[in-house]
């Protein structure tokens, strides 16, 4: 039985993306430069995962609302406090920066008392279980591990795409992916939102989503270069149009899934979901308006000879019985 295919855009569209390639590349270059400038000037509002801070464990008489505790702490002057449940529903873990910046035992005790006073309700009191200071050394180690993870992913992309396609595709795919991640990260720098490990995980997920979307288009480009007798610009146009419906459907489903996580996942997952939503939009646009246009410029220009099977491969196939 043939299943009716789901398509948002007809497969025979003829949108001339290459006609606007110089405009799209110019906008991308400006956005890339603006993102770097934003990050350099503003930096990131690193959360406790990277800066260290006071950890307070409390137990309530009855299950407490995590969002409610977070709001009461913000009203008490502890903006950006991280609140999460552990163990039973009455136990909460609170991580926050001391208001006076002190790391002494007395400062931690004062912070713990402030947390108890702000988190408690008349009919649901909070009781202190433990408090301690997590030093910045832990944050430095996490930052290094995050940087190593990002570099590992980038190198892996270069190696994989270089073997599967051709070095020009590998360079373009890597630059496009870094563009998506940089623009997403610049949003957090510009807005001053907390940059924690969940945001870092979201940026790594954006890299995976972006590279997957780009490879789908590149695969169609390679097939069309080998089968069509048309100019390279026409090959690029047809490849983008043929994969357009699939790209939009995949991105839309991913975006809606992450949107549900953003709306109902609570404050602890907000950074993760927001980074992935922004990355989904930027990644979709870059795979359409940046990736293929870059394959028509300068030393990255792809020709039919780059993608034809090598002579030694043809000879090996001819010798097979």
PDB file of C-alpha atoms in Angstrom:
ATOM      1  CA  UNK A   1       0.000   0.000   0.000  1.00  0.00           C
ATOM      2  CA  UNK A   2       1.367   3.366  -0.959  1.00  0.00           C
ATOM      3  CA  UNK A   3       1.377   5.926   1.795  1.00  0.00           C
ATOM      4  CA  UNK A   4       0.529   9.454   0.771  1.00  0.00           C
ATOM      5  CA  UNK A   5       3.676  11.566   1.255  1.00  0.00           C
ATOM      6  CA  UNK A   6       3.590  14.588   3.502  1.00  0.00           C
ATOM      7  CA  UNK A   7       4.798  17.665   1.623  1.00  0.00           C
ATOM      8  CA  UNK A   8       4.467  21.316   2.531  1.00  0.00           C
ATOM      9  CA  UNK A   9       6.080  22.553  -0.682  1.00  0.00           C
ATOM     10  CA  UNK A  10       5.711  20.887  -4.105  1.00  0.00           C
ATOM     11  CA  UNK A  11       8.760  18.946  -5.272  1.00  0.00           C
ATOM     12  CA  UNK A  12       8.800  20.772  -8.614  1.00  0.00           C
ATOM     13  CA  UNK A  13       9.325  24.264  -7.182  1.00  0.00           C
ATOM     14  CA  UNK A  14      11.634  26.525  -9.149  1.00  0.00           C
ATOM     15  CA  UNK A  15      12.721  29.170  -6.643  1.00  0.00           C
ATOM     16  CA  UNK A  16      15.897  30.857  -7.851  1.00  0.00           C
ATOM     17  CA  UNK A  17      17.950  30.820  -4.640  1.00  0.00           C
ATOM     18  CA  UNK A  18      21.217  31.327  -6.475  1.00  0.00           C
ATOM     19  CA  UNK A  19      20.017  34.625  -7.898  1.00  0.00           C
ATOM     20  CA  UNK A  20      20.027  36.063  -4.357  1.00  0.00           C
ATOM     21  CA  UNK A  21      23.195  34.294  -3.223  1.00  0.00           C
ATOM     22  CA  UNK A  22      25.313  37.445  -2.976  1.00  0.00           C
ATOM     23  CA  UNK A  23      22.698  39.162  -0.847  1.00  0.00           C
ATOM     24  CA  UNK A  24      22.339  36.165   1.455  1.00  0.00           C
ATOM     25  CA  UNK A  25      26.116  35.773   1.806  1.00  0.00           C
ATOM     26  CA  UNK A  26      26.512  39.493   2.575  1.00  0.00           C
ATOM     27  CA  UNK A  27      23.816  39.316   5.258  1.00  0.00           C
ATOM     28  CA  UNK A  28      25.432  36.205   6.705  1.00  0.00           C
ATOM     29  CA  UNK A  29      28.840  37.894   6.817  1.00  0.00           C
ATOM     30  CA  UNK A  30      27.389  40.924   8.618  1.00  0.00           C
ATOM     31  CA  UNK A  31      25.527  38.723  11.064  1.00  0.00           C
ATOM     32  CA  UNK A  32      28.671  36.672  11.663  1.00  0.00           C
ATOM     33  CA  UNK A  33      30.716  39.795  12.405  1.00  0.00           C
ATOM     34  CA  UNK A  34      27.968  41.242  14.605  1.00  0.00           C
ATOM     35  CA  UNK A  35      27.780  38.006  16.596  1.00  0.00           C
ATOM     36  CA  UNK A  36      31.533  38.011  17.220  1.00  0.00           C
ATOM     37  CA  UNK A  37      31.382  41.670  18.251  1.00  0.00           C
ATOM     38  CA  UNK A  38      28.494  41.034  20.638  1.00  0.00           C
ATOM     39  CA  UNK A  39      30.287  38.149  22.331  1.00  0.00           C
ATOM     40  CA  UNK A  40      33.569  40.082  22.591  1.00  0.00           C
ATOM     41  CA  UNK A  41      31.920  43.210  24.026  1.00  0.00           C
ATOM     42  CA  UNK A  42      29.268  41.658  26.277  1.00  0.00           C
ATOM     43  CA  UNK A  43      30.731  38.259  27.051  1.00  0.00           C
ATOM     44  CA  UNK A  44      28.443  35.713  28.692  1.00  0.00           C
ATOM     45  CA  UNK A  45      26.503  35.777  31.915  1.00  0.00           C
ATOM     46  CA  UNK A  46      27.997  32.528  33.170  1.00  0.00           C
ATOM     47  CA  UNK A  47      25.841  30.596  35.597  1.00  0.00           C
ATOM     48  CA  UNK A  48      27.036  28.774  38.681  1.00  0.00           C
ATOM     49  CA  UNK A  49      28.110  25.792  36.591  1.00  0.00           C
ATOM     50  CA  UNK A  50      31.052  27.911  35.443  1.00  0.00           C
ATOM     51  CA  UNK A  51      31.532  30.518  38.184  1.00  0.00           C
ATOM     52  CA  UNK A  52      30.918  28.573  41.385  1.00  0.00           C
ATOM     53  CA  UNK A  53      28.563  29.599  44.174  1.00  0.00           C
ATOM     54  CA  UNK A  54      26.651  28.482  47.250  1.00  0.00           C
ATOM     55  CA  UNK A  55      24.693  25.227  47.258  1.00  0.00           C
ATOM     56  CA  UNK A  56      21.787  24.969  49.707  1.00  0.00           C
ATOM     57  CA  UNK A  57      19.688  21.848  50.242  1.00  0.00           C
ATOM     58  CA  UNK A  58      16.312  22.405  51.896  1.00  0.00           C
ATOM     59  CA  UNK A  59      13.370  20.190  52.839  1.00  0.00           C
ATOM     60  CA  UNK A  60       9.791  21.415  52.936  1.00  0.00           C
ATOM     61  CA  UNK A  61       6.952  20.115  55.049  1.00  0.00           C
ATOM     62  CA  UNK A  62       5.016  19.417  51.858  1.00  0.00           C
ATOM     63  CA  UNK A  63       5.942  19.345  48.137  1.00  0.00           C
ATOM     64  CA  UNK A  64       6.839  22.857  46.974  1.00  0.00           C
ATOM     65  CA  UNK A  65       6.585  24.542  43.573  1.00  0.00           C
ATOM     66  CA  UNK A  66      10.015  24.916  42.003  1.00  0.00           C
ATOM     67  CA  UNK A  67       8.942  27.932  39.961  1.00  0.00           C
ATOM     68  CA  UNK A  68       7.391  29.516  43.039  1.00  0.00           C
ATOM     69  CA  UNK A  69      10.602  29.093  45.051  1.00  0.00           C
ATOM     70  CA  UNK A  70      12.643  30.523  42.166  1.00  0.00           C
ATOM     71  CA  UNK A  71      10.363  33.575  41.936  1.00  0.00           C
ATOM     72  CA  UNK A  72      10.531  34.237  45.683  1.00  0.00           C
ATOM     73  CA  UNK A  73      14.331  34.015  45.589  1.00  0.00           C
ATOM     74  CA  UNK A  74      14.423  36.491  42.692  1.00  0.00           C
ATOM     75  CA  UNK A  75      12.239  38.886  44.683  1.00  0.00           C
ATOM     76  CA  UNK A  76      14.707  38.540  47.573  1.00  0.00           C
ATOM     77  CA  UNK A  77      17.581  39.671  45.348  1.00  0.00           C
ATOM     78  CA  UNK A  78      18.929  36.321  44.149  1.00  0.00           C
ATOM     79  CA  UNK A  79      18.371  36.644  40.414  1.00  0.00           C
ATOM     80  CA  UNK A  80      19.329  33.593  38.383  1.00  0.00           C
ATOM     81  CA  UNK A  81      19.112  31.149  41.280  1.00  0.00           C
ATOM     82  CA  UNK A  82      18.943  27.552  40.071  1.00  0.00           C
ATOM     83  CA  UNK A  83      16.312  25.429  41.805  1.00  0.00           C
ATOM     84  CA  UNK A  84      15.747  21.732  41.196  1.00  0.00           C
ATOM     85  CA  UNK A  85      14.178  18.848  43.058  1.00  0.00           C
ATOM     86  CA  UNK A  86      16.032  15.755  44.241  1.00  0.00           C
ATOM     87  CA  UNK A  87      15.006  12.709  46.212  1.00  0.00           C
ATOM     88  CA  UNK A  88      11.414  13.139  47.301  1.00  0.00           C
ATOM     89  CA  UNK A  89       9.184  15.965  46.145  1.00  0.00           C
ATOM     90  CA  UNK A  90       9.802  17.884  49.367  1.00  0.00           C
ATOM     91  CA  UNK A  91      13.585  18.241  48.867  1.00  0.00           C
ATOM     92  CA  UNK A  92      15.008  21.060  46.766  1.00  0.00           C
ATOM     93  CA  UNK A  93      18.554  21.942  45.742  1.00  0.00           C
ATOM     94  CA  UNK A  94      19.255  25.662  45.386  1.00  0.00           C
ATOM     95  CA  UNK A  95      22.405  27.031  43.743  1.00  0.00           C
ATOM     96  CA  UNK A  96      23.054  30.770  43.765  1.00  0.00           C
ATOM     97  CA  UNK A  97      25.685  33.481  44.036  1.00  0.00           C
ATOM     98  CA  UNK A  98      26.110  35.132  47.454  1.00  0.00           C
ATOM     99  CA  UNK A  99      25.004  38.738  47.249  1.00  0.00           C
ATOM    100  CA  UNK A 100      28.167  40.025  48.940  1.00  0.00           C
ATOM    101  CA  UNK A 101      30.473  37.785  46.903  1.00  0.00           C
ATOM    102  CA  UNK A 102      32.023  36.315  50.054  1.00  0.00           C
ATOM    103  CA  UNK A 103      32.921  32.611  50.277  1.00  0.00           C
ATOM    104  CA  UNK A 104      33.501  32.309  54.026  1.00  0.00           C
ATOM    105  CA  UNK A 105      31.553  29.990  56.280  1.00  0.00           C
ATOM    106  CA  UNK A 106      29.668  32.913  57.814  1.00  0.00           C
ATOM    107  CA  UNK A 107      28.722  34.216  54.344  1.00  0.00           C
ATOM    108  CA  UNK A 108      27.429  30.783  53.311  1.00  0.00           C
ATOM    109  CA  UNK A 109      25.387  30.539  56.508  1.00  0.00           C
ATOM    110  CA  UNK A 110      23.869  33.973  55.892  1.00  0.00           C
ATOM    111  CA  UNK A 111      23.009  32.980  52.334  1.00  0.00           C
ATOM    112  CA  UNK A 112      21.402  29.757  53.581  1.00  0.00           C
ATOM    113  CA  UNK A 113      19.264  31.685  56.058  1.00  0.00           C
ATOM    114  CA  UNK A 114      18.198  34.103  53.331  1.00  0.00           C
ATOM    115  CA  UNK A 115      17.184  31.146  51.173  1.00  0.00           C
ATOM    116  CA  UNK A 116      15.133  29.645  54.011  1.00  0.00           C
ATOM    117  CA  UNK A 117      13.391  32.945  54.683  1.00  0.00           C
ATOM    118  CA  UNK A 118      12.594  33.556  51.004  1.00  0.00           C
ATOM    119  CA  UNK A 119      11.578  29.997  50.112  1.00  0.00           C
ATOM    120  CA  UNK A 120       9.358  29.314  53.126  1.00  0.00           C
ATOM    121  CA  UNK A 121       5.640  29.908  53.135  1.00  0.00           C
ATOM    122  CA  UNK A 122       3.476  30.306  56.239  1.00  0.00           C
ATOM    123  CA  UNK A 123       1.869  26.925  55.613  1.00  0.00           C
ATOM    124  CA  UNK A 124       4.943  25.189  54.136  1.00  0.00           C
ATOM    125  CA  UNK A 125       8.183  25.873  55.982  1.00  0.00           C
ATOM    126  CA  UNK A 126      11.625  25.043  54.590  1.00  0.00           C
ATOM    127  CA  UNK A 127      14.301  23.392  56.735  1.00  0.00           C
ATOM    128  CA  UNK A 128      18.036  23.500  56.055  1.00  0.00           C
ATOM    129  CA  UNK A 129      19.704  20.170  55.244  1.00  0.00           C
ATOM    130  CA  UNK A 130      23.116  21.243  53.969  1.00  0.00           C
ATOM    131  CA  UNK A 131      25.021  24.222  52.639  1.00  0.00           C
ATOM    132  CA  UNK A 132      28.447  24.524  51.036  1.00  0.00           C
ATOM    133  CA  UNK A 133      30.420  26.624  48.586  1.00  0.00           C
ATOM    134  CA  UNK A 134      31.361  25.164  45.186  1.00  0.00           C
ATOM    135  CA  UNK A 135      34.609  26.819  44.175  1.00  0.00           C
ATOM    136  CA  UNK A 136      35.354  28.318  40.742  1.00  0.00           C
ATOM    137  CA  UNK A 137      37.906  25.565  40.056  1.00  0.00           C
ATOM    138  CA  UNK A 138      35.002  23.244  39.268  1.00  0.00           C
ATOM    139  CA  UNK A 139      33.607  25.860  36.910  1.00  0.00           C
ATOM    140  CA  UNK A 140      36.943  26.197  35.097  1.00  0.00           C
ATOM    141  CA  UNK A 141      37.111  22.464  34.569  1.00  0.00           C
ATOM    142  CA  UNK A 142      33.586  22.377  33.178  1.00  0.00           C
ATOM    143  CA  UNK A 143      34.394  25.262  30.824  1.00  0.00           C
ATOM    144  CA  UNK A 144      37.460  23.461  29.483  1.00  0.00           C
ATOM    145  CA  UNK A 145      35.497  20.247  29.005  1.00  0.00           C
ATOM    146  CA  UNK A 146      32.821  22.138  27.109  1.00  0.00           C
ATOM    147  CA  UNK A 147      35.427  23.711  24.825  1.00  0.00           C
ATOM    148  CA  UNK A 148      37.079  20.333  24.223  1.00  0.00           C
ATOM    149  CA  UNK A 149      33.698  18.811  23.360  1.00  0.00           C
ATOM    150  CA  UNK A 150      32.980  21.559  20.816  1.00  0.00           C
ATOM    151  CA  UNK A 151      36.417  21.206  19.187  1.00  0.00           C
ATOM    152  CA  UNK A 152      36.022  17.428  19.062  1.00  0.00           C
ATOM    153  CA  UNK A 153      32.698  17.785  17.265  1.00  0.00           C
ATOM    154  CA  UNK A 154      34.118  20.263  14.724  1.00  0.00           C
ATOM    155  CA  UNK A 155      37.114  18.046  13.915  1.00  0.00           C
ATOM    156  CA  UNK A 156      34.809  15.055  13.609  1.00  0.00           C
ATOM    157  CA  UNK A 157      32.643  16.964  11.133  1.00  0.00           C
ATOM    158  CA  UNK A 158      35.647  17.848   8.991  1.00  0.00           C
ATOM    159  CA  UNK A 159      36.910  14.273   8.878  1.00  0.00           C
ATOM    160  CA  UNK A 160      33.516  12.684   8.223  1.00  0.00           C
ATOM    161  CA  UNK A 161      32.380  15.072   5.485  1.00  0.00           C
ATOM    162  CA  UNK A 162      35.831  15.130   3.917  1.00  0.00           C
ATOM    163  CA  UNK A 163      35.723  11.346   3.485  1.00  0.00           C
ATOM    164  CA  UNK A 164      32.074  11.147   2.456  1.00  0.00           C
ATOM    165  CA  UNK A 165      32.008  14.079   0.052  1.00  0.00           C
ATOM    166  CA  UNK A 166      34.953  16.323  -0.770  1.00  0.00           C
ATOM    167  CA  UNK A 167      37.093  18.782   1.165  1.00  0.00           C
ATOM    168  CA  UNK A 168      35.186  21.786  -0.169  1.00  0.00           C
ATOM    169  CA  UNK A 169      31.961  20.375   1.244  1.00  0.00           C
ATOM    170  CA  UNK A 170      33.708  19.723   4.558  1.00  0.00           C
ATOM    171  CA  UNK A 171      34.927  23.324   4.846  1.00  0.00           C
ATOM    172  CA  UNK A 172      31.555  24.817   3.889  1.00  0.00           C
ATOM    173  CA  UNK A 173      29.612  22.520   6.227  1.00  0.00           C
ATOM    174  CA  UNK A 174      31.924  23.339   9.130  1.00  0.00           C
ATOM    175  CA  UNK A 175      31.763  27.105   8.508  1.00  0.00           C
ATOM    176  CA  UNK A 176      27.964  26.948   8.218  1.00  0.00           C
ATOM    177  CA  UNK A 177      27.670  24.969  11.449  1.00  0.00           C
ATOM    178  CA  UNK A 178      29.954  27.366  13.313  1.00  0.00           C
ATOM    179  CA  UNK A 179      27.854  30.239  11.973  1.00  0.00           C
ATOM    180  CA  UNK A 180      24.685  28.674  13.411  1.00  0.00           C
ATOM    181  CA  UNK A 181      26.288  28.071  16.801  1.00  0.00           C
ATOM    182  CA  UNK A 182      27.884  31.518  16.932  1.00  0.00           C
ATOM    183  CA  UNK A 183      24.639  33.350  16.159  1.00  0.00           C
ATOM    184  CA  UNK A 184      22.770  31.280  18.750  1.00  0.00           C
ATOM    185  CA  UNK A 185      25.445  31.941  21.364  1.00  0.00           C
ATOM    186  CA  UNK A 186      25.427  35.664  20.505  1.00  0.00           C
ATOM    187  CA  UNK A 187      21.741  35.785  21.385  1.00  0.00           C
ATOM    188  CA  UNK A 188      22.542  34.696  24.956  1.00  0.00           C
ATOM    189  CA  UNK A 189      25.372  37.219  25.120  1.00  0.00           C
ATOM    190  CA  UNK A 190      23.157  40.031  23.838  1.00  0.00           C
ATOM    191  CA  UNK A 191      20.198  39.281  26.136  1.00  0.00           C
ATOM    192  CA  UNK A 192      22.336  38.537  29.220  1.00  0.00           C
ATOM    193  CA  UNK A 193      20.588  35.232  29.878  1.00  0.00           C
ATOM    194  CA  UNK A 194      22.352  32.721  32.090  1.00  0.00           C
ATOM    195  CA  UNK A 195      24.854  30.589  30.207  1.00  0.00           C
ATOM    196  CA  UNK A 196      24.963  27.213  31.947  1.00  0.00           C
ATOM    197  CA  UNK A 197      25.610  23.597  31.035  1.00  0.00           C
ATOM    198  CA  UNK A 198      22.100  23.158  29.610  1.00  0.00           C
ATOM    199  CA  UNK A 199      22.760  26.004  27.148  1.00  0.00           C
ATOM    200  CA  UNK A 200      26.085  24.413  26.231  1.00  0.00           C
ATOM    201  CA  UNK A 201      24.295  21.116  25.633  1.00  0.00           C
ATOM    202  CA  UNK A 202      21.786  22.971  23.458  1.00  0.00           C
ATOM    203  CA  UNK A 203      24.588  24.498  21.365  1.00  0.00           C
ATOM    204  CA  UNK A 204      26.105  21.061  20.800  1.00  0.00           C
ATOM    205  CA  UNK A 205      22.668  19.810  19.743  1.00  0.00           C
ATOM    206  CA  UNK A 206      22.427  22.751  17.330  1.00  0.00           C
ATOM    207  CA  UNK A 207      25.708  21.628  15.764  1.00  0.00           C
ATOM    208  CA  UNK A 208      24.293  18.159  15.187  1.00  0.00           C
ATOM    209  CA  UNK A 209      21.023  19.462  13.769  1.00  0.00           C
ATOM    210  CA  UNK A 210      22.781  21.942  11.492  1.00  0.00           C
ATOM    211  CA  UNK A 211      25.239  19.450  10.067  1.00  0.00           C
ATOM    212  CA  UNK A 212      22.472  16.919   9.432  1.00  0.00           C
ATOM    213  CA  UNK A 213      20.390  19.467   7.542  1.00  0.00           C
ATOM    214  CA  UNK A 214      23.373  20.595   5.477  1.00  0.00           C
ATOM    215  CA  UNK A 215      24.450  17.061   4.578  1.00  0.00           C
ATOM    216  CA  UNK A 216      20.984  16.275   3.195  1.00  0.00           C
ATOM    217  CA  UNK A 217      21.285  19.186   0.768  1.00  0.00           C
ATOM    218  CA  UNK A 218      24.894  18.327  -0.101  1.00  0.00           C
ATOM    219  CA  UNK A 219      23.959  14.730  -0.856  1.00  0.00           C
ATOM    220  CA  UNK A 220      21.381  15.911  -3.363  1.00  0.00           C
ATOM    221  CA  UNK A 221      23.931  18.332  -4.855  1.00  0.00           C
ATOM    222  CA  UNK A 222      26.347  15.461  -5.427  1.00  0.00           C
ATOM    223  CA  UNK A 223      23.673  13.298  -7.050  1.00  0.00           C
ATOM    224  CA  UNK A 224      22.518  16.078  -9.366  1.00  0.00           C
ATOM    225  CA  UNK A 225      26.071  17.000 -10.386  1.00  0.00           C
ATOM    226  CA  UNK A 226      26.579  13.432 -11.557  1.00  0.00           C
ATOM    227  CA  UNK A 227      23.231  12.992 -13.297  1.00  0.00           C
ATOM    228  CA  UNK A 228      22.238  16.381 -14.728  1.00  0.00           C
ATOM    229  CA  UNK A 229      23.770  18.151 -17.713  1.00  0.00           C
ATOM    230  CA  UNK A 230      23.177  21.700 -16.512  1.00  0.00           C
ATOM    231  CA  UNK A 231      25.230  24.571 -15.132  1.00  0.00           C
ATOM    232  CA  UNK A 232      26.453  24.393 -11.513  1.00  0.00           C
ATOM    233  CA  UNK A 233      24.135  27.207 -10.420  1.00  0.00           C
ATOM    234  CA  UNK A 234      21.162  25.273 -11.778  1.00  0.00           C
ATOM    235  CA  UNK A 235      22.365  22.166  -9.959  1.00  0.00           C
ATOM    236  CA  UNK A 236      22.427  24.101  -6.694  1.00  0.00           C
ATOM    237  CA  UNK A 237      18.974  25.553  -7.308  1.00  0.00           C
ATOM    238  CA  UNK A 238      17.417  22.199  -8.116  1.00  0.00           C
ATOM    239  CA  UNK A 239      19.068  20.544  -5.129  1.00  0.00           C
ATOM    240  CA  UNK A 240      17.745  23.133  -2.685  1.00  0.00           C
ATOM    241  CA  UNK A 241      14.253  23.031  -4.198  1.00  0.00           C
ATOM    242  CA  UNK A 242      14.129  19.241  -4.152  1.00  0.00           C
ATOM    243  CA  UNK A 243      15.058  19.062  -0.466  1.00  0.00           C
ATOM    244  CA  UNK A 244      13.117  22.159   0.601  1.00  0.00           C
ATOM    245  CA  UNK A 245       9.983  20.375   1.756  1.00  0.00           C
ATOM    246  CA  UNK A 246      11.946  17.787   3.713  1.00  0.00           C
ATOM    247  CA  UNK A 247      14.085  20.486   5.336  1.00  0.00           C
ATOM    248  CA  UNK A 248      11.116  22.569   6.458  1.00  0.00           C
ATOM    249  CA  UNK A 249       9.126  19.581   7.764  1.00  0.00           C
ATOM    250  CA  UNK A 250      12.097  18.265   9.761  1.00  0.00           C
ATOM    251  CA  UNK A 251      12.847  21.687  11.211  1.00  0.00           C
ATOM    252  CA  UNK A 252       9.199  22.348  12.037  1.00  0.00           C
ATOM    253  CA  UNK A 253       8.774  19.052  13.876  1.00  0.00           C
ATOM    254  CA  UNK A 254      12.009  19.632  15.790  1.00  0.00           C
ATOM    255  CA  UNK A 255      10.997  23.192  16.654  1.00  0.00           C
ATOM    256  CA  UNK A 256       7.565  22.165  17.936  1.00  0.00           C
ATOM    257  CA  UNK A 257       9.081  19.407  20.060  1.00  0.00           C
ATOM    258  CA  UNK A 258      11.547  21.800  21.672  1.00  0.00           C
ATOM    259  CA  UNK A 259       8.808  24.427  22.060  1.00  0.00           C
ATOM    260  CA  UNK A 260       6.864  21.956  24.206  1.00  0.00           C
ATOM    261  CA  UNK A 261       9.993  21.464  26.307  1.00  0.00           C
ATOM    262  CA  UNK A 262      10.345  25.242  26.649  1.00  0.00           C
ATOM    263  CA  UNK A 263       6.725  25.714  27.712  1.00  0.00           C
ATOM    264  CA  UNK A 264       6.359  22.752  30.060  1.00  0.00           C
ATOM    265  CA  UNK A 265       9.886  21.692  30.994  1.00  0.00           C
ATOM    266  CA  UNK A 266      10.363  24.232  33.770  1.00  0.00           C
ATOM    267  CA  UNK A 267      13.000  26.884  34.321  1.00  0.00           C
ATOM    268  CA  UNK A 268      15.886  24.431  34.552  1.00  0.00           C
ATOM    269  CA  UNK A 269      15.405  23.398  30.900  1.00  0.00           C
ATOM    270  CA  UNK A 270      14.538  26.819  29.516  1.00  0.00           C
ATOM    271  CA  UNK A 271      18.064  27.597  28.303  1.00  0.00           C
ATOM    272  CA  UNK A 272      18.378  24.207  26.610  1.00  0.00           C
ATOM    273  CA  UNK A 273      15.068  24.563  24.793  1.00  0.00           C
ATOM    274  CA  UNK A 274      15.616  28.195  23.803  1.00  0.00           C
ATOM    275  CA  UNK A 275      19.050  27.539  22.323  1.00  0.00           C
ATOM    276  CA  UNK A 276      17.669  24.653  20.278  1.00  0.00           C
ATOM    277  CA  UNK A 277      14.696  26.664  18.997  1.00  0.00           C
ATOM    278  CA  UNK A 278      16.949  29.497  17.840  1.00  0.00           C
ATOM    279  CA  UNK A 279      19.394  27.008  16.373  1.00  0.00           C
ATOM    280  CA  UNK A 280      16.631  25.240  14.453  1.00  0.00           C
ATOM    281  CA  UNK A 281      15.577  28.472  12.755  1.00  0.00           C
ATOM    282  CA  UNK A 282      19.128  29.648  12.007  1.00  0.00           C
ATOM    283  CA  UNK A 283      20.225  26.160  10.889  1.00  0.00           C
ATOM    284  CA  UNK A 284      17.342  25.843   8.450  1.00  0.00           C
ATOM    285  CA  UNK A 285      18.007  29.236   6.905  1.00  0.00           C
ATOM    286  CA  UNK A 286      21.763  28.633   6.664  1.00  0.00           C
ATOM    287  CA  UNK A 287      21.365  25.274   4.892  1.00  0.00           C
ATOM    288  CA  UNK A 288      19.189  26.986   2.276  1.00  0.00           C
ATOM    289  CA  UNK A 289      20.749  30.426   1.863  1.00  0.00           C
ATOM    290  CA  UNK A 290      24.398  29.977   2.909  1.00  0.00           C
ATOM    291  CA  UNK A 291      25.690  26.425   2.396  1.00  0.00           C
ATOM    292  CA  UNK A 292      25.066  26.008  -1.328  1.00  0.00           C
ATOM    293  CA  UNK A 293      25.891  29.630  -2.256  1.00  0.00           C
ATOM    294  CA  UNK A 294      29.314  29.191  -0.602  1.00  0.00           C
ATOM    295  CA  UNK A 295      29.970  26.276  -2.973  1.00  0.00           C
ATOM    296  CA  UNK A 296      29.899  28.747  -5.878  1.00  0.00           C
ATOM    297  CA  UNK A 297      32.465  31.219  -4.523  1.00  0.00           C
ATOM    298  CA  UNK A 298      36.239  31.380  -5.013  1.00  0.00           C
ATOM    299  CA  UNK A 299      38.345  28.368  -4.011  1.00  0.00           C
ATOM    300  CA  UNK A 300      35.252  26.639  -2.589  1.00  0.00           C
ATOM    301  CA  UNK A 301      33.556  26.557  -6.002  1.00  0.00           C
ATOM    302  CA  UNK A 302      32.509  22.987  -6.806  1.00  0.00           C
ATOM    303  CA  UNK A 303      32.728  21.633 -10.338  1.00  0.00           C
ATOM    304  CA  UNK A 304      31.506  18.460 -11.963  1.00  0.00           C
ATOM    305  CA  UNK A 305      35.055  17.079 -12.000  1.00  0.00           C
ATOM    306  CA  UNK A 306      35.216  17.334  -8.203  1.00  0.00           C
ATOM    307  CA  UNK A 307      32.284  14.964  -7.791  1.00  0.00           C
ATOM    308  CA  UNK A 308      32.721  12.495 -10.620  1.00  0.00           C
ATOM    309  CA  UNK A 309      33.946   9.039  -9.552  1.00  0.00           C
ATOM    310  CA  UNK A 310      37.724   8.803  -9.666  1.00  0.00           C
ATOM    311  CA  UNK A 311      39.338   6.939 -12.527  1.00  0.00           C
ATOM    312  CA  UNK A 312      40.795   4.260 -10.250  1.00  0.00           C
ATOM    313  CA  UNK A 313      37.338   3.581  -8.874  1.00  0.00           C
ATOM    314  CA  UNK A 314      35.962   3.121 -12.369  1.00  0.00           C
ATOM    315  CA  UNK A 315      38.803   0.753 -13.268  1.00  0.00           C
ATOM    316  CA  UNK A 316      38.166  -1.280 -10.127  1.00  0.00           C
ATOM    317  CA  UNK A 317      34.475  -1.531 -10.980  1.00  0.00           C
ATOM    318  CA  UNK A 318      35.290  -2.599 -14.562  1.00  0.00           C
ATOM    319  CA  UNK A 319      37.487  -5.468 -13.318  1.00  0.00           C
ATOM    320  CA  UNK A 320      34.735  -6.935 -11.196  1.00  0.00           C
ATOM    321  CA  UNK A 321      33.057 -10.060 -12.632  1.00  0.00           C
TER     322      UNK A 321
END
